[in-house]
mmCIF file of C-alpha atoms in Angstrom:
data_model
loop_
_atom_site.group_PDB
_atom_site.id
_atom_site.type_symbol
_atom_site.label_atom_id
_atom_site.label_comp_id
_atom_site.label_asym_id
_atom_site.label_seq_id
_atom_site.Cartn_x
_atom_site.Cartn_y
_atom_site.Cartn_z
ATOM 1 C CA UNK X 1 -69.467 233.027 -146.515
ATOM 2 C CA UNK X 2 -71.972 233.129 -143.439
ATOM 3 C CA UNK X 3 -75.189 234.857 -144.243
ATOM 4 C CA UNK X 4 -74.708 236.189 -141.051
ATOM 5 C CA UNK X 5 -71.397 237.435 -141.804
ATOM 6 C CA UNK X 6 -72.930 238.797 -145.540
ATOM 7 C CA UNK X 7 -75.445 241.164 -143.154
ATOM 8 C CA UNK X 8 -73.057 242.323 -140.965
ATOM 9 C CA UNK X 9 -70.872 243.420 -144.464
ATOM 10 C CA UNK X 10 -74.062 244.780 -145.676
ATOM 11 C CA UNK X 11 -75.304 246.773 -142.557
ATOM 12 C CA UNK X 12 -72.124 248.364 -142.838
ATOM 13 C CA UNK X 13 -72.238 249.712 -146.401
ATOM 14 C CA UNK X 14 -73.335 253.132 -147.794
ATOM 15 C CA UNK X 15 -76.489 253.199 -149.460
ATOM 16 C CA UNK X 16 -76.783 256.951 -150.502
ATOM 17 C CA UNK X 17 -76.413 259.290 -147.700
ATOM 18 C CA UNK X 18 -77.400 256.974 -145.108
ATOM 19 C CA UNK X 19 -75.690 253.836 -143.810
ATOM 20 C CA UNK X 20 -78.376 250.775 -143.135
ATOM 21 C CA UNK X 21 -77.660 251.075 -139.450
ATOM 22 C CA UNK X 22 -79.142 254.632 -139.866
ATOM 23 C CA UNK X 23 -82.135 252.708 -141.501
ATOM 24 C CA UNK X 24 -83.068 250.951 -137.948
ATOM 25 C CA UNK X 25 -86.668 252.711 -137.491
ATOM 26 C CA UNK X 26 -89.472 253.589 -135.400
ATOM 27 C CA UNK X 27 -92.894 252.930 -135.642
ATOM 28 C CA UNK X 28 -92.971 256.829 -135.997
ATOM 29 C CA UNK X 29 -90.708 257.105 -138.875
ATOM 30 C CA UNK X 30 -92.623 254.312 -140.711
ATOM 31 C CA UNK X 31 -95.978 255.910 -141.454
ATOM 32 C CA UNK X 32 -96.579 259.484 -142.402
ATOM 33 C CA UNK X 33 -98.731 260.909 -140.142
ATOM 34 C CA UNK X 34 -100.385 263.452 -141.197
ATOM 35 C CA UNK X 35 -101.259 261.438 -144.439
ATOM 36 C CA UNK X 36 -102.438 258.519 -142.499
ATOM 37 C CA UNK X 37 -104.501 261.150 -140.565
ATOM 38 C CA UNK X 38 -105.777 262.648 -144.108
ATOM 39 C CA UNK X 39 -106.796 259.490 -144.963
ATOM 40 C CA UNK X 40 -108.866 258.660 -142.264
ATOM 41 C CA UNK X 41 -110.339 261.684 -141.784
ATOM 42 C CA UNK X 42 -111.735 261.138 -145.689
ATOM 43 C CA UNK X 43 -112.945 257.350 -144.981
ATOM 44 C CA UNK X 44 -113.207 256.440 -141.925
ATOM 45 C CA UNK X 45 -111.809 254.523 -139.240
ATOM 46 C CA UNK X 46 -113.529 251.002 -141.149
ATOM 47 C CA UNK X 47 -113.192 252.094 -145.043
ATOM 48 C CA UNK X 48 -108.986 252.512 -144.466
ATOM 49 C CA UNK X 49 -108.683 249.463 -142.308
ATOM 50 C CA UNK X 50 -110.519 247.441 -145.388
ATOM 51 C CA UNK X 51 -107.861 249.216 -147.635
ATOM 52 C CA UNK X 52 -104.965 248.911 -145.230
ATOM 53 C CA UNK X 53 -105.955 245.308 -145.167
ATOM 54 C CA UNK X 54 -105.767 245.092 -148.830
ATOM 55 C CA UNK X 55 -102.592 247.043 -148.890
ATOM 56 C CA UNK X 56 -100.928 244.440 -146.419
ATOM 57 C CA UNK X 57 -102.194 241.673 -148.956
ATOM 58 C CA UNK X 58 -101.309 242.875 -151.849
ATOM 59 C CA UNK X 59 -97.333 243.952 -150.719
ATOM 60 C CA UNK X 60 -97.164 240.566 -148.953
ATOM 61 C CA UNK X 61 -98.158 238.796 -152.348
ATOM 62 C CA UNK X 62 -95.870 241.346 -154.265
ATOM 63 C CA UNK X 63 -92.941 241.214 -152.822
ATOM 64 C CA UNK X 64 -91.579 237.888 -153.490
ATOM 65 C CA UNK X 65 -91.514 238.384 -156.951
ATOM 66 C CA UNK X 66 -89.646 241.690 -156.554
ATOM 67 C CA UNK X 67 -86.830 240.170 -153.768
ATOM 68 C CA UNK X 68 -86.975 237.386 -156.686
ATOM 69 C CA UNK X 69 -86.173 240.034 -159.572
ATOM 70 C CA UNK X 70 -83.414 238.895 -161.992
ATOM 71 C CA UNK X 71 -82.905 242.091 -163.965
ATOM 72 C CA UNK X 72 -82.875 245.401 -163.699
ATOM 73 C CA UNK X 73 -86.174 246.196 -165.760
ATOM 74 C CA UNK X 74 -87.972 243.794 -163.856
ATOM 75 C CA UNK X 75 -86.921 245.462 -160.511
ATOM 76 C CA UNK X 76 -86.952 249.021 -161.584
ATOM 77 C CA UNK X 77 -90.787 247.845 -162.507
ATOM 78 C CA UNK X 78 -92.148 245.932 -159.457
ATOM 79 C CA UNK X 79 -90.122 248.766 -156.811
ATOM 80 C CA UNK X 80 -92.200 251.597 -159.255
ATOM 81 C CA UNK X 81 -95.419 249.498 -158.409
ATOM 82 C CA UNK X 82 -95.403 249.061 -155.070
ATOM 83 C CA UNK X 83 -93.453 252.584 -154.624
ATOM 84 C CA UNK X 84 -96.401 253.935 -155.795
ATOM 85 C CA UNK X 85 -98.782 252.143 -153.284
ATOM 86 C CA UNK X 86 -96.787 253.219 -150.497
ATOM 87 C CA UNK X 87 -96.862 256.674 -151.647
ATOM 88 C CA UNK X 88 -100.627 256.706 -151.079
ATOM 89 C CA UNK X 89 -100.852 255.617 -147.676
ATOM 90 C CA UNK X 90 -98.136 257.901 -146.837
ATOM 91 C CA UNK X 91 -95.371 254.830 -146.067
ATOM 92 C CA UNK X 92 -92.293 256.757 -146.219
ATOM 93 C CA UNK X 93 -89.812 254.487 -145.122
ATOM 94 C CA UNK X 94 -90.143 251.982 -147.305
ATOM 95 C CA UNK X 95 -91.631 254.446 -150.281
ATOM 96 C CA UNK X 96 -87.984 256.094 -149.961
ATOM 97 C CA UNK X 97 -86.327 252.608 -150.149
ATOM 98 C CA UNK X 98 -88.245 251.665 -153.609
ATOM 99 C CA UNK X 99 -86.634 254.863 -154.383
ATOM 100 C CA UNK X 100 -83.492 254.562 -154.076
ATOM 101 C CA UNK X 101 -84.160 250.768 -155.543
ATOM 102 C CA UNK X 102 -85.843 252.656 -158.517
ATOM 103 C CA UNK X 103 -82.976 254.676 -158.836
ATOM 104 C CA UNK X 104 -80.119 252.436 -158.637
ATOM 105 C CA UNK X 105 -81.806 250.431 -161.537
ATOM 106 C CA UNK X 106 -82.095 253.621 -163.525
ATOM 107 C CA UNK X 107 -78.500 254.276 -163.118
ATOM 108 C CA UNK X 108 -77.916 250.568 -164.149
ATOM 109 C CA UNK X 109 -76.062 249.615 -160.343
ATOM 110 C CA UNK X 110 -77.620 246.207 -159.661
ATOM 111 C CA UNK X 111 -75.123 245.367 -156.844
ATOM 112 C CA UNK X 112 -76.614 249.116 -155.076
ATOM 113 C CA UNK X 113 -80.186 248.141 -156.013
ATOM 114 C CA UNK X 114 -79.598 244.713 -154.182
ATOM 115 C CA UNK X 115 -77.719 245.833 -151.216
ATOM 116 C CA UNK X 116 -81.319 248.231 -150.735
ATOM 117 C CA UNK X 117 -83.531 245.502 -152.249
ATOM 118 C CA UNK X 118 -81.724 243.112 -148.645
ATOM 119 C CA UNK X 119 -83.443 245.607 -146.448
ATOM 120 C CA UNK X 120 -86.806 245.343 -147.765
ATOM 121 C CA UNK X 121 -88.363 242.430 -146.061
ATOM 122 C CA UNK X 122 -86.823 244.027 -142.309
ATOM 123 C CA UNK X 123 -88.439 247.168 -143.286
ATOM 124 C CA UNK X 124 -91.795 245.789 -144.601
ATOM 125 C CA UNK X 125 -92.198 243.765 -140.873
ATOM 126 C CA UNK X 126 -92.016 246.798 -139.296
ATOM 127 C CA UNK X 127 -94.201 248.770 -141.932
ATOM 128 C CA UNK X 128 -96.986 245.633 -141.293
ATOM 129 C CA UNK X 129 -96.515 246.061 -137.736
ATOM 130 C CA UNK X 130 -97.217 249.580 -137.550
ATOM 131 C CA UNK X 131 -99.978 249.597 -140.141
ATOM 132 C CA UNK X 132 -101.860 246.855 -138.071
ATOM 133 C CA UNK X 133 -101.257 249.134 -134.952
ATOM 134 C CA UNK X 134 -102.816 251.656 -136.486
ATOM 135 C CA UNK X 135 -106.092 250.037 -137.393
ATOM 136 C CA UNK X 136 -106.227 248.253 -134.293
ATOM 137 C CA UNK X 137 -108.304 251.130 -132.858
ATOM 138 C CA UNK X 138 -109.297 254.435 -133.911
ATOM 139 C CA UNK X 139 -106.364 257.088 -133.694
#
């Protein structure tokens, strides 16, 4: 089967309440404002682009190994991780992804968690792309 043929069978199946072409986002719907706007209220406009920086780098280097995942402990593990740094710096879209990743692997559905698990590297280039707009200049 065509990868390209697998996506288009993909982008066309449920995942929870929302189908994946519901997924297609903004740069708004990426980042939580206010959060982000917590956050660099509390360090600065140079302190959270040295984090953000280390953020990027450390979900870059991360996520291999949890597209790579071959069970559902390891998953359900490395989607609790990074869920968690998302959480911080208020990256909803893909914090509510790991989620329903999370979830699917606590329900035992590894063909669910994988259909979600597909979207993750789509959603993380957009996620990087509006995380570097934001430290680009001061908001």
């Amino acid at each position: 089967m065509a990868l390209e043929t697998v996506y288009t069978e993909t982008a066309n199946q449920q995942i929870g309440t929302e189908t994946i072409e519901d997924a297609e986002i903004s740069n708004n719907s990426v980042l939580h404002g206010p959060k982000y706007s917590d956050l660099l209220e509390l360090l600065g406009h140079d302190r959270l682009s040295e984090r953000v920086v280390a953020l990027i780098q450390r979900i870059e280097a991360d996520l291999p190994a949890l597209l790579a995942a071959s069970t559902v402990s390891d998953l359900q593990t490395r989607a609790h991780a990074m869920a968690g740094l998302c959480g911080i710096f208020g990256i909803d879209r893909l914090y509510a992804l790991l989620g329903e990743v999370e979830s699917a692997c606590k329900d035992d559905d590894w063909l669910k968690a994988q259909d979600i698990v597909e979207l993750l590297p789509r959603i993380w280039q957009q996620t990087r792309t509006a995380l570097r707009q934001k430290i680009a200049g001061p908001a």
